[in-house]
């Protein structure tokens, strides 16, 4: 049995304090592209990787143990077959111990690195702090494929979700709304499923925009099979994210738990089409509970696939029929760095690649992502990723197919001849 | 010039106190089918008939004069060419005097009687008291064609309104909702126009139900021409109502003002389809101002004819997609005579025809309107009219195509062998 030592840490400073992100490279940086060192010996990181393999998504009891004891202590306790912790049945505890015994976090990290994945856990620079709103149901960690910073992207993101077996109308609305949101610099988050989810991702991608698929399985898997090409394209042009360790398969409860991550990650959830008792309604209700905006796209009263949305619209959700109505709502929550408040992150704290992309923007005119990529000597996909990060920081704005510096981007980036 | 004497009345007791309805025949009665005596010499009635010819719908200045001076005094003042009253421009005053000079209320009443119309004014037994919520914009009076009691019918009524140039979807929804409302004993009120209005009336009629068309012209006119057959059928099976005197034609402002009557008459207004700036939205907003329920039927976000409805749904309106959702809202305002409170109007105060219809219902089983009409020796149209009045009073209920006595109907109508 391969059981490397996990030095027990102080449970009170388990390293997962979201208020105190660790800096790993001296840069405050916009994110942590491939920041997980596969040869790490960081016991806190290894403990989180182990727990991400052992703890089922949304397990609040395990989340409480993690909060109270710290990751290293909890992982060691499970690995060494310690006595059951409060709240665990014998059967559940046996299962947890068996999974912990079989877990190989170093191997997981090495395999993930090989497959272009990284692992984020609370306290990482790239960890999206809004997931902490889930309390003890917060994911132990997130596996990520794709280069952009999840933390930056999630700051200006909206979830578009809905029925798998959607109508032509639903697919049209999802595609159109996603494309319009992308064109306004918003990141479209969905679940990678058939139907509305797929249409939303495609709409964002087709507009040269940013999209995140939150999966209910390991992000090395392509589920559903028919979305292999789409998910591959999202991994290149956007982000694949999930709390399940590599190789894990989706289950009904994992789909349900995945929805809470979509709701927590975004500023608001738009349900495009959903029958009564649809999973999309679970996401919408999670959004409401988390204080996010819950929105619904109306449809014919004669359509069973709009019935769930109409049910929401009669209760907690706001009716939206175009992207401007969505951004009006979610934008009102405040930008990370609105121009009137000046920059939150000074330009010289950006990581090198992001700074290159920012520098590649012309002073006054707009430029396409392709132009900017050429100028910054990177790929268009990479440039788009960075541009949406810079959008979250308030440096740039998207206008149709072009990108322009904002006043803030101009002010912080260019030599100034006079103060203010 | 034909100027019969109008005895000036006491302005303080102008006969239009809605709290003190006059009884004309000893019965409290369910209404006033053809109660207007064409040979009347009642000065208050004649004054109201004259004013209904002279005052434009919704004229709040004239409404104030009427409230402050009483109908007889105001009519006499106008007829005799008195000095302008406060708030009237010279031009407007001249117009009012000219119209008053030409008015022939006795002739109007006689002609109306010939054409099967009656005239209602505030204080009449059949006057729907909820119109008083319009304040000084309350109609001077209402011209009515059809036998049922407007007052009784309006008590359990819902407005279904919408675009003239509606879609197939809109027409389908209006027809379906109207039929379902009628089957649940609700009266469907609309404006008699093409499109949604016509579909709503037809849906109610097709279900053997009750419907009221509120016109923006004299109720002797058939406007629009293409609805001649429909309006004729409503006059026989339902009610045609309007505040314009016989022969008056519709104008744009009269359509707008008509909408306030629809909103005030009903417990709630449902907008089925409406483009931005549609007249149906005027009705909906009037309903909101009057404290009535405002509802909207959702449609595809891609349809311009649902855009106005969605605008409402983002603000004051409640989304409804089936009749049960409508009756849940408007029914919550309380029935006139809920079973738990016992009868408001004792059975022996019903007028003779209504009592006959009530007596024609079997004790326990249901019966169709046709059966009941045969038993009560009246026409099916008449029976339906009385049945919806009895429904408003809580005596009967409609179940599908049949009618049954409620517990209250049984309790008040049948000999009891024991108390309570």
mmCIF file of C-alpha atoms in Angstrom, chain B residues 71-405:
data_model
loop_
_atom_site.group_PDB
_atom_site.id
_atom_site.type_symbol
_atom_site.label_atom_id
_atom_site.label_comp_id
_atom_site.label_asym_id
_atom_site.label_seq_id
_atom_site.Cartn_x
_atom_site.Cartn_y
_atom_site.Cartn_z
ATOM 1 C CA UNK B 71 -76.973 65.123 -12.202
ATOM 2 C CA UNK B 72 -80.217 67.096 -12.404
ATOM 3 C CA UNK B 73 -78.576 70.373 -11.485
ATOM 4 C CA UNK B 74 -75.666 69.822 -13.862
ATOM 5 C CA UNK B 75 -77.918 68.741 -16.743
ATOM 6 C CA UNK B 76 -80.171 71.749 -16.256
ATOM 7 C CA UNK B 77 -77.185 74.088 -16.061
ATOM 8 C CA UNK B 78 -75.820 72.742 -19.353
ATOM 9 C CA UNK B 79 -79.185 72.724 -21.097
ATOM 10 C CA UNK B 80 -79.993 76.257 -20.082
ATOM 11 C CA UNK B 81 -76.565 77.483 -21.208
ATOM 12 C CA UNK B 82 -75.370 78.543 -17.765
ATOM 13 C CA UNK B 83 -71.957 80.142 -17.161
ATOM 14 C CA UNK B 84 -68.856 77.930 -17.470
ATOM 15 C CA UNK B 85 -68.150 75.737 -14.444
ATOM 16 C CA UNK B 86 -64.673 75.681 -12.857
ATOM 17 C CA UNK B 87 -62.018 73.902 -14.926
ATOM 18 C CA UNK B 88 -63.697 74.201 -18.345
ATOM 19 C CA UNK B 89 -62.089 76.152 -21.152
ATOM 20 C CA UNK B 90 -64.395 78.343 -23.248
ATOM 21 C CA UNK B 91 -64.047 76.002 -26.188
ATOM 22 C CA UNK B 92 -64.870 72.930 -24.143
ATOM 23 C CA UNK B 93 -67.788 74.654 -22.480
ATOM 24 C CA UNK B 94 -69.218 75.700 -25.810
ATOM 25 C CA UNK B 95 -68.982 72.124 -27.001
ATOM 26 C CA UNK B 96 -70.709 70.791 -23.897
ATOM 27 C CA UNK B 97 -73.546 73.326 -24.237
ATOM 28 C CA UNK B 98 -74.024 72.493 -27.902
ATOM 29 C CA UNK B 99 -74.214 68.778 -27.156
ATOM 30 C CA UNK B 100 -76.590 69.347 -24.245
ATOM 31 C CA UNK B 101 -78.877 71.465 -26.446
ATOM 32 C CA UNK B 102 -79.097 68.725 -29.038
ATOM 33 C CA UNK B 103 -79.612 65.904 -26.509
ATOM 34 C CA UNK B 104 -83.034 64.251 -26.302
ATOM 35 C CA UNK B 105 -82.883 61.849 -23.352
ATOM 36 C CA UNK B 106 -86.523 60.719 -23.636
ATOM 37 C CA UNK B 107 -86.003 59.880 -27.297
ATOM 38 C CA UNK B 108 -82.740 58.108 -26.484
ATOM 39 C CA UNK B 109 -84.471 55.977 -23.889
ATOM 40 C CA UNK B 110 -87.351 55.158 -26.187
ATOM 41 C CA UNK B 111 -85.056 54.230 -29.069
ATOM 42 C CA UNK B 112 -82.832 52.211 -26.722
ATOM 43 C CA UNK B 113 -85.833 50.331 -25.403
ATOM 44 C CA UNK B 114 -86.872 49.553 -28.964
ATOM 45 C CA UNK B 115 -83.390 48.202 -29.685
ATOM 46 C CA UNK B 116 -83.352 46.047 -26.525
ATOM 47 C CA UNK B 117 -80.964 48.293 -24.621
ATOM 48 C CA UNK B 118 -81.244 49.588 -21.090
ATOM 49 C CA UNK B 119 -79.477 52.407 -19.248
ATOM 50 C CA UNK B 120 -77.804 52.006 -15.870
ATOM 51 C CA UNK B 121 -76.544 54.782 -13.683
ATOM 52 C CA UNK B 122 -74.886 54.923 -10.263
ATOM 53 C CA UNK B 123 -77.433 53.985 -7.629
ATOM 54 C CA UNK B 124 -79.300 51.553 -9.867
ATOM 55 C CA UNK B 125 -79.634 48.069 -8.486
ATOM 56 C CA UNK B 126 -77.759 46.709 -11.464
ATOM 57 C CA UNK B 127 -74.966 49.315 -11.256
ATOM 58 C CA UNK B 128 -71.607 47.553 -10.659
ATOM 59 C CA UNK B 129 -70.352 49.331 -7.552
ATOM 60 C CA UNK B 130 -66.708 48.575 -8.375
ATOM 61 C CA UNK B 131 -66.869 51.225 -11.127
ATOM 62 C CA UNK B 132 -67.012 53.776 -8.318
ATOM 63 C CA UNK B 133 -63.305 53.034 -7.752
ATOM 64 C CA UNK B 134 -62.717 55.200 -10.821
ATOM 65 C CA UNK B 135 -63.586 58.275 -8.747
ATOM 66 C CA UNK B 136 -64.505 61.280 -10.849
ATOM 67 C CA UNK B 137 -63.608 59.277 -13.969
ATOM 68 C CA UNK B 138 -66.507 56.922 -13.203
ATOM 69 C CA UNK B 139 -68.848 56.545 -16.189
ATOM 70 C CA UNK B 140 -71.927 58.758 -16.075
ATOM 71 C CA UNK B 141 -73.914 55.666 -16.929
ATOM 72 C CA UNK B 142 -73.745 52.462 -18.913
ATOM 73 C CA UNK B 143 -75.826 51.311 -21.855
ATOM 74 C CA UNK B 144 -76.408 47.584 -21.789
ATOM 75 C CA UNK B 145 -77.682 44.975 -24.240
ATOM 76 C CA UNK B 146 -78.417 41.463 -22.989
ATOM 77 C CA UNK B 147 -80.549 40.057 -20.219
ATOM 78 C CA UNK B 148 -78.192 39.041 -17.378
ATOM 79 C CA UNK B 149 -77.494 41.360 -14.473
ATOM 80 C CA UNK B 150 -74.265 43.250 -15.146
ATOM 81 C CA UNK B 151 -73.800 43.812 -11.437
ATOM 82 C CA UNK B 152 -74.003 40.108 -10.622
ATOM 83 C CA UNK B 153 -71.874 39.036 -13.554
ATOM 84 C CA UNK B 154 -69.165 41.597 -12.854
ATOM 85 C CA UNK B 155 -68.739 40.276 -9.329
ATOM 86 C CA UNK B 156 -67.009 37.154 -10.623
ATOM 87 C CA UNK B 157 -65.391 38.436 -13.760
ATOM 88 C CA UNK B 158 -61.928 38.519 -15.267
ATOM 89 C CA UNK B 159 -60.720 40.619 -18.193
ATOM 90 C CA UNK B 160 -58.818 38.896 -20.989
ATOM 91 C CA UNK B 161 -57.318 41.477 -23.316
ATOM 92 C CA UNK B 162 -54.597 41.757 -25.904
ATOM 93 C CA UNK B 163 -53.362 42.604 -29.329
ATOM 94 C CA UNK B 164 -55.661 42.897 -32.322
ATOM 95 C CA UNK B 165 -53.081 41.391 -34.671
ATOM 96 C CA UNK B 166 -52.390 38.458 -32.387
ATOM 97 C CA UNK B 167 -50.538 35.257 -33.234
ATOM 98 C CA UNK B 168 -52.048 31.788 -33.490
ATOM 99 C CA UNK B 169 -50.483 31.123 -30.103
ATOM 100 C CA UNK B 170 -52.153 34.169 -28.565
ATOM 101 C CA UNK B 171 -55.553 33.288 -30.018
ATOM 102 C CA UNK B 172 -55.176 29.728 -28.756
ATOM 103 C CA UNK B 173 -54.293 30.889 -25.251
ATOM 104 C CA UNK B 174 -57.146 33.422 -25.140
ATOM 105 C CA UNK B 175 -59.695 30.853 -26.311
ATOM 106 C CA UNK B 176 -58.462 28.179 -23.921
ATOM 107 C CA UNK B 177 -58.218 30.426 -20.871
ATOM 108 C CA UNK B 178 -61.656 31.944 -21.563
ATOM 109 C CA UNK B 179 -63.271 28.515 -21.939
ATOM 110 C CA UNK B 180 -61.646 27.267 -18.736
ATOM 111 C CA UNK B 181 -62.675 30.394 -16.834
ATOM 112 C CA UNK B 182 -66.240 30.035 -18.082
ATOM 113 C CA UNK B 183 -66.274 26.399 -17.027
ATOM 114 C CA UNK B 184 -65.272 27.467 -13.547
ATOM 115 C CA UNK B 185 -68.166 29.906 -13.359
ATOM 116 C CA UNK B 186 -66.186 33.032 -14.156
ATOM 117 C CA UNK B 187 -67.383 35.739 -16.524
ATOM 118 C CA UNK B 188 -64.942 36.722 -19.272
ATOM 119 C CA UNK B 189 -64.812 40.454 -20.024
ATOM 120 C CA UNK B 190 -63.060 41.899 -23.075
ATOM 121 C CA UNK B 191 -63.288 44.701 -25.592
ATOM 122 C CA UNK B 192 -64.949 43.003 -28.558
ATOM 123 C CA UNK B 193 -61.995 43.818 -30.824
ATOM 124 C CA UNK B 194 -60.282 41.574 -33.366
ATOM 125 C CA UNK B 195 -57.534 39.277 -32.149
ATOM 126 C CA UNK B 196 -57.234 38.386 -28.481
ATOM 127 C CA UNK B 197 -60.518 40.079 -27.510
ATOM 128 C CA UNK B 198 -62.531 38.150 -30.075
ATOM 129 C CA UNK B 199 -60.798 34.876 -29.187
ATOM 130 C CA UNK B 200 -61.599 35.420 -25.508
ATOM 131 C CA UNK B 201 -65.290 36.095 -26.185
ATOM 132 C CA UNK B 202 -65.499 33.098 -28.513
ATOM 133 C CA UNK B 203 -63.793 30.816 -26.005
ATOM 134 C CA UNK B 204 -66.297 31.739 -23.303
ATOM 135 C CA UNK B 205 -69.285 31.433 -25.664
ATOM 136 C CA UNK B 206 -68.101 28.095 -27.022
ATOM 137 C CA UNK B 207 -67.952 26.739 -23.476
ATOM 138 C CA UNK B 208 -71.574 27.819 -22.961
ATOM 139 C CA UNK B 209 -70.215 30.481 -20.663
ATOM 140 C CA UNK B 210 -70.725 34.100 -19.772
ATOM 141 C CA UNK B 211 -68.995 36.952 -21.547
ATOM 142 C CA UNK B 212 -69.219 40.747 -21.534
ATOM 143 C CA UNK B 213 -67.952 42.979 -24.349
ATOM 144 C CA UNK B 214 -67.254 46.536 -23.263
ATOM 145 C CA UNK B 215 -67.477 48.706 -26.380
ATOM 146 C CA UNK B 216 -65.937 52.084 -27.180
ATOM 147 C CA UNK B 217 -69.072 53.120 -29.095
ATOM 148 C CA UNK B 218 -72.832 52.977 -28.714
ATOM 149 C CA UNK B 219 -73.883 49.403 -27.947
ATOM 150 C CA UNK B 220 -76.354 49.591 -30.845
ATOM 151 C CA UNK B 221 -73.388 49.773 -33.220
ATOM 152 C CA UNK B 222 -71.353 46.793 -34.293
ATOM 153 C CA UNK B 223 -67.727 47.706 -34.353
ATOM 154 C CA UNK B 224 -65.594 46.254 -35.805
ATOM 155 C CA UNK B 225 -67.845 45.319 -38.730
ATOM 156 C CA UNK B 226 -66.268 41.874 -39.017
ATOM 157 C CA UNK B 227 -67.542 41.107 -35.528
ATOM 158 C CA UNK B 228 -71.201 41.768 -36.319
ATOM 159 C CA UNK B 229 -72.166 38.132 -35.838
ATOM 160 C CA UNK B 230 -69.994 37.731 -32.731
ATOM 161 C CA UNK B 231 -71.357 40.880 -31.071
ATOM 162 C CA UNK B 232 -74.899 39.799 -31.908
ATOM 163 C CA UNK B 233 -74.251 36.474 -30.275
ATOM 164 C CA UNK B 234 -72.796 38.195 -27.182
ATOM 165 C CA UNK B 235 -75.930 40.377 -26.978
ATOM 166 C CA UNK B 236 -78.039 37.206 -26.896
ATOM 167 C CA UNK B 237 -75.850 34.940 -24.752
ATOM 168 C CA UNK B 238 -73.980 37.603 -22.764
ATOM 169 C CA UNK B 239 -73.797 41.363 -22.367
ATOM 170 C CA UNK B 240 -72.758 44.279 -24.554
ATOM 171 C CA UNK B 241 -71.862 47.265 -22.405
ATOM 172 C CA UNK B 242 -70.612 50.777 -23.088
ATOM 173 C CA UNK B 243 -70.732 54.271 -21.686
ATOM 174 C CA UNK B 244 -71.307 55.884 -25.086
ATOM 175 C CA UNK B 245 -74.875 56.785 -25.947
ATOM 176 C CA UNK B 246 -76.613 54.978 -28.830
ATOM 177 C CA UNK B 247 -75.214 55.835 -32.238
ATOM 178 C CA UNK B 248 -71.928 57.238 -30.933
ATOM 179 C CA UNK B 249 -68.885 56.073 -32.852
ATOM 180 C CA UNK B 250 -65.512 54.968 -31.494
ATOM 181 C CA UNK B 251 -62.487 57.301 -31.473
ATOM 182 C CA UNK B 252 -58.895 56.613 -30.370
ATOM 183 C CA UNK B 253 -59.450 58.341 -27.035
ATOM 184 C CA UNK B 254 -62.670 56.418 -26.500
ATOM 185 C CA UNK B 255 -60.778 53.131 -26.953
ATOM 186 C CA UNK B 256 -58.286 54.237 -24.332
ATOM 187 C CA UNK B 257 -61.032 55.306 -21.920
ATOM 188 C CA UNK B 258 -62.963 52.101 -22.537
ATOM 189 C CA UNK B 259 -60.000 50.212 -21.098
ATOM 190 C CA UNK B 260 -60.458 51.808 -17.669
ATOM 191 C CA UNK B 261 -64.019 50.440 -17.577
ATOM 192 C CA UNK B 262 -62.783 46.924 -18.375
ATOM 193 C CA UNK B 263 -60.154 47.190 -15.642
ATOM 194 C CA UNK B 264 -62.555 48.575 -13.040
ATOM 195 C CA UNK B 265 -65.386 46.174 -13.813
ATOM 196 C CA UNK B 266 -63.322 43.019 -13.247
ATOM 197 C CA UNK B 267 -61.371 41.445 -10.428
ATOM 198 C CA UNK B 268 -58.272 41.208 -12.549
ATOM 199 C CA UNK B 269 -56.923 41.761 -16.036
ATOM 200 C CA UNK B 270 -54.983 39.150 -17.980
ATOM 201 C CA UNK B 271 -52.927 40.405 -20.917
ATOM 202 C CA UNK B 272 -52.564 37.530 -23.354
ATOM 203 C CA UNK B 273 -50.440 39.166 -26.057
ATOM 204 C CA UNK B 274 -49.380 42.788 -26.435
ATOM 205 C CA UNK B 275 -46.629 44.604 -28.232
ATOM 206 C CA UNK B 276 -44.820 47.446 -26.508
ATOM 207 C CA UNK B 277 -47.181 50.443 -26.186
ATOM 208 C CA UNK B 278 -50.270 48.316 -26.827
ATOM 209 C CA UNK B 279 -53.677 49.442 -25.592
ATOM 210 C CA UNK B 280 -53.921 46.227 -23.587
ATOM 211 C CA UNK B 281 -51.061 47.494 -21.431
ATOM 212 C CA UNK B 282 -53.172 50.571 -20.669
ATOM 213 C CA UNK B 283 -55.900 48.273 -19.358
ATOM 214 C CA UNK B 284 -53.351 46.314 -17.323
ATOM 215 C CA UNK B 285 -51.872 49.435 -15.750
ATOM 216 C CA UNK B 286 -55.347 50.762 -14.988
ATOM 217 C CA UNK B 287 -56.051 47.446 -13.235
ATOM 218 C CA UNK B 288 -52.903 47.856 -11.146
ATOM 219 C CA UNK B 289 -53.819 51.427 -10.210
ATOM 220 C CA UNK B 290 -57.288 50.264 -9.187
ATOM 221 C CA UNK B 291 -55.865 47.551 -6.944
ATOM 222 C CA UNK B 292 -57.046 44.772 -9.250
ATOM 223 C CA UNK B 293 -54.879 41.811 -10.114
ATOM 224 C CA UNK B 294 -52.705 42.307 -13.175
ATOM 225 C CA UNK B 295 -51.634 39.153 -14.943
ATOM 226 C CA UNK B 296 -49.766 38.244 -18.103
ATOM 227 C CA UNK B 297 -49.488 35.143 -20.243
ATOM 228 C CA UNK B 298 -45.846 34.523 -21.203
ATOM 229 C CA UNK B 299 -44.818 33.751 -24.737
ATOM 230 C CA UNK B 300 -41.658 33.252 -26.748
ATOM 231 C CA UNK B 301 -39.036 35.918 -26.012
ATOM 232 C CA UNK B 302 -38.630 36.088 -29.781
ATOM 233 C CA UNK B 303 -42.215 37.277 -30.337
ATOM 234 C CA UNK B 304 -42.810 41.037 -30.542
ATOM 235 C CA UNK B 305 -46.397 40.349 -29.459
ATOM 236 C CA UNK B 306 -45.195 38.936 -26.171
ATOM 237 C CA UNK B 307 -42.710 41.758 -25.555
ATOM 238 C CA UNK B 308 -45.314 44.017 -23.965
ATOM 239 C CA UNK B 309 -46.522 41.195 -21.731
ATOM 240 C CA UNK B 310 -42.957 40.415 -20.654
ATOM 241 C CA UNK B 311 -42.443 44.090 -19.872
ATOM 242 C CA UNK B 312 -45.474 43.871 -17.560
ATOM 243 C CA UNK B 313 -44.245 40.606 -16.047
ATOM 244 C CA UNK B 314 -40.944 42.279 -15.170
ATOM 245 C CA UNK B 315 -42.907 44.901 -13.244
ATOM 246 C CA UNK B 316 -46.387 44.656 -11.800
ATOM 247 C CA UNK B 317 -47.950 41.595 -13.383
ATOM 248 C CA UNK B 318 -48.099 37.995 -12.201
ATOM 249 C CA UNK B 319 -47.310 35.276 -14.728
ATOM 250 C CA UNK B 320 -50.248 32.985 -15.463
ATOM 251 C CA UNK B 321 -50.270 30.081 -17.868
ATOM 252 C CA UNK B 322 -53.551 28.395 -17.029
ATOM 253 C CA UNK B 323 -56.998 29.347 -15.786
ATOM 254 C CA UNK B 324 -56.434 27.779 -12.352
ATOM 255 C CA UNK B 325 -53.610 30.259 -11.752
ATOM 256 C CA UNK B 326 -55.963 33.112 -12.642
ATOM 257 C CA UNK B 327 -58.826 31.977 -10.405
ATOM 258 C CA UNK B 328 -56.373 31.278 -7.587
ATOM 259 C CA UNK B 329 -55.444 34.963 -7.657
ATOM 260 C CA UNK B 330 -58.786 36.645 -8.269
ATOM 261 C CA UNK B 331 -60.735 34.128 -6.189
ATOM 262 C CA UNK B 332 -58.611 35.055 -3.203
ATOM 263 C CA UNK B 333 -60.296 38.448 -3.135
ATOM 264 C CA UNK B 334 -63.272 36.689 -1.565
ATOM 265 C CA UNK B 335 -66.538 35.492 -2.967
ATOM 266 C CA UNK B 336 -69.637 37.584 -2.638
ATOM 267 C CA UNK B 337 -71.288 34.848 -0.627
ATOM 268 C CA UNK B 338 -68.795 32.218 0.446
ATOM 269 C CA UNK B 339 -70.438 29.117 1.828
ATOM 270 C CA UNK B 340 -68.903 29.558 5.256
ATOM 271 C CA UNK B 341 -70.570 32.959 5.706
ATOM 272 C CA UNK B 342 -74.030 31.863 4.647
ATOM 273 C CA UNK B 343 -76.163 33.580 2.059
ATOM 274 C CA UNK B 344 -75.923 37.335 1.540
ATOM 275 C CA UNK B 345 -79.139 37.457 -0.446
ATOM 276 C CA UNK B 346 -81.911 35.171 0.883
ATOM 277 C CA UNK B 347 -83.547 33.006 -1.712
ATOM 278 C CA UNK B 348 -86.950 34.646 -1.288
ATOM 279 C CA UNK B 349 -85.471 38.000 -2.321
ATOM 280 C CA UNK B 350 -84.404 36.696 -5.727
ATOM 281 C CA UNK B 351 -86.480 37.977 -8.618
ATOM 282 C CA UNK B 352 -89.023 35.570 -10.003
ATOM 283 C CA UNK B 353 -87.108 34.429 -13.087
ATOM 284 C CA UNK B 354 -83.903 33.797 -11.180
ATOM 285 C CA UNK B 355 -85.824 31.922 -8.494
ATOM 286 C CA UNK B 356 -87.384 29.739 -11.188
ATOM 287 C CA UNK B 357 -83.987 28.859 -12.586
ATOM 288 C CA UNK B 358 -82.700 28.071 -9.107
ATOM 289 C CA UNK B 359 -85.717 25.923 -8.416
ATOM 290 C CA UNK B 360 -85.092 24.030 -11.657
ATOM 291 C CA UNK B 361 -81.823 22.579 -10.376
ATOM 292 C CA UNK B 362 -82.074 19.017 -9.058
ATOM 293 C CA UNK B 363 -81.310 18.584 -5.377
ATOM 294 C CA UNK B 364 -78.177 16.463 -5.578
ATOM 295 C CA UNK B 365 -77.302 15.731 -9.201
ATOM 296 C CA UNK B 366 -75.962 18.071 -11.834
ATOM 297 C CA UNK B 367 -77.915 19.325 -14.842
ATOM 298 C CA UNK B 368 -77.051 21.026 -18.113
ATOM 299 C CA UNK B 369 -78.169 24.568 -18.863
ATOM 300 C CA UNK B 370 -80.549 23.100 -21.465
ATOM 301 C CA UNK B 371 -82.202 20.799 -18.907
ATOM 302 C CA UNK B 372 -82.491 23.644 -16.455
ATOM 303 C CA UNK B 373 -83.956 25.965 -19.105
ATOM 304 C CA UNK B 374 -86.584 23.371 -20.007
ATOM 305 C CA UNK B 375 -87.490 22.845 -16.368
ATOM 306 C CA UNK B 376 -87.637 26.605 -15.726
ATOM 307 C CA UNK B 377 -89.538 27.243 -18.988
ATOM 308 C CA UNK B 378 -87.061 29.750 -20.317
ATOM 309 C CA UNK B 379 -84.443 29.842 -23.088
ATOM 310 C CA UNK B 380 -81.006 28.268 -22.625
ATOM 311 C CA UNK B 381 -79.382 31.720 -23.066
ATOM 312 C CA UNK B 382 -81.558 33.147 -20.326
ATOM 313 C CA UNK B 383 -80.868 30.166 -18.108
ATOM 314 C CA UNK B 384 -77.106 30.570 -18.590
ATOM 315 C CA UNK B 385 -77.385 34.241 -17.707
ATOM 316 C CA UNK B 386 -79.270 33.466 -14.505
ATOM 317 C CA UNK B 387 -76.953 30.566 -13.646
ATOM 318 C CA UNK B 388 -73.902 32.831 -13.752
ATOM 319 C CA UNK B 389 -75.769 35.326 -11.567
ATOM 320 C CA UNK B 390 -76.561 32.518 -9.118
ATOM 321 C CA UNK B 391 -72.921 31.481 -9.321
ATOM 322 C CA UNK B 392 -71.913 34.990 -8.229
ATOM 323 C CA UNK B 393 -74.303 34.683 -5.301
ATOM 324 C CA UNK B 394 -72.829 31.322 -4.326
ATOM 325 C CA UNK B 395 -75.984 29.282 -4.964
ATOM 326 C CA UNK B 396 -74.702 27.130 -7.807
ATOM 327 C CA UNK B 397 -71.441 25.901 -9.251
ATOM 328 C CA UNK B 398 -70.448 24.867 -12.697
ATOM 329 C CA UNK B 399 -68.737 21.511 -13.139
ATOM 330 C CA UNK B 400 -67.682 20.983 -16.741
ATOM 331 C CA UNK B 401 -70.896 21.290 -18.735
ATOM 332 C CA UNK B 402 -73.200 20.751 -15.791
ATOM 333 C CA UNK B 403 -74.513 22.942 -12.998
ATOM 334 C CA UNK B 404 -75.061 21.871 -9.387
ATOM 335 C CA UNK B 405 -76.457 23.449 -6.279
#
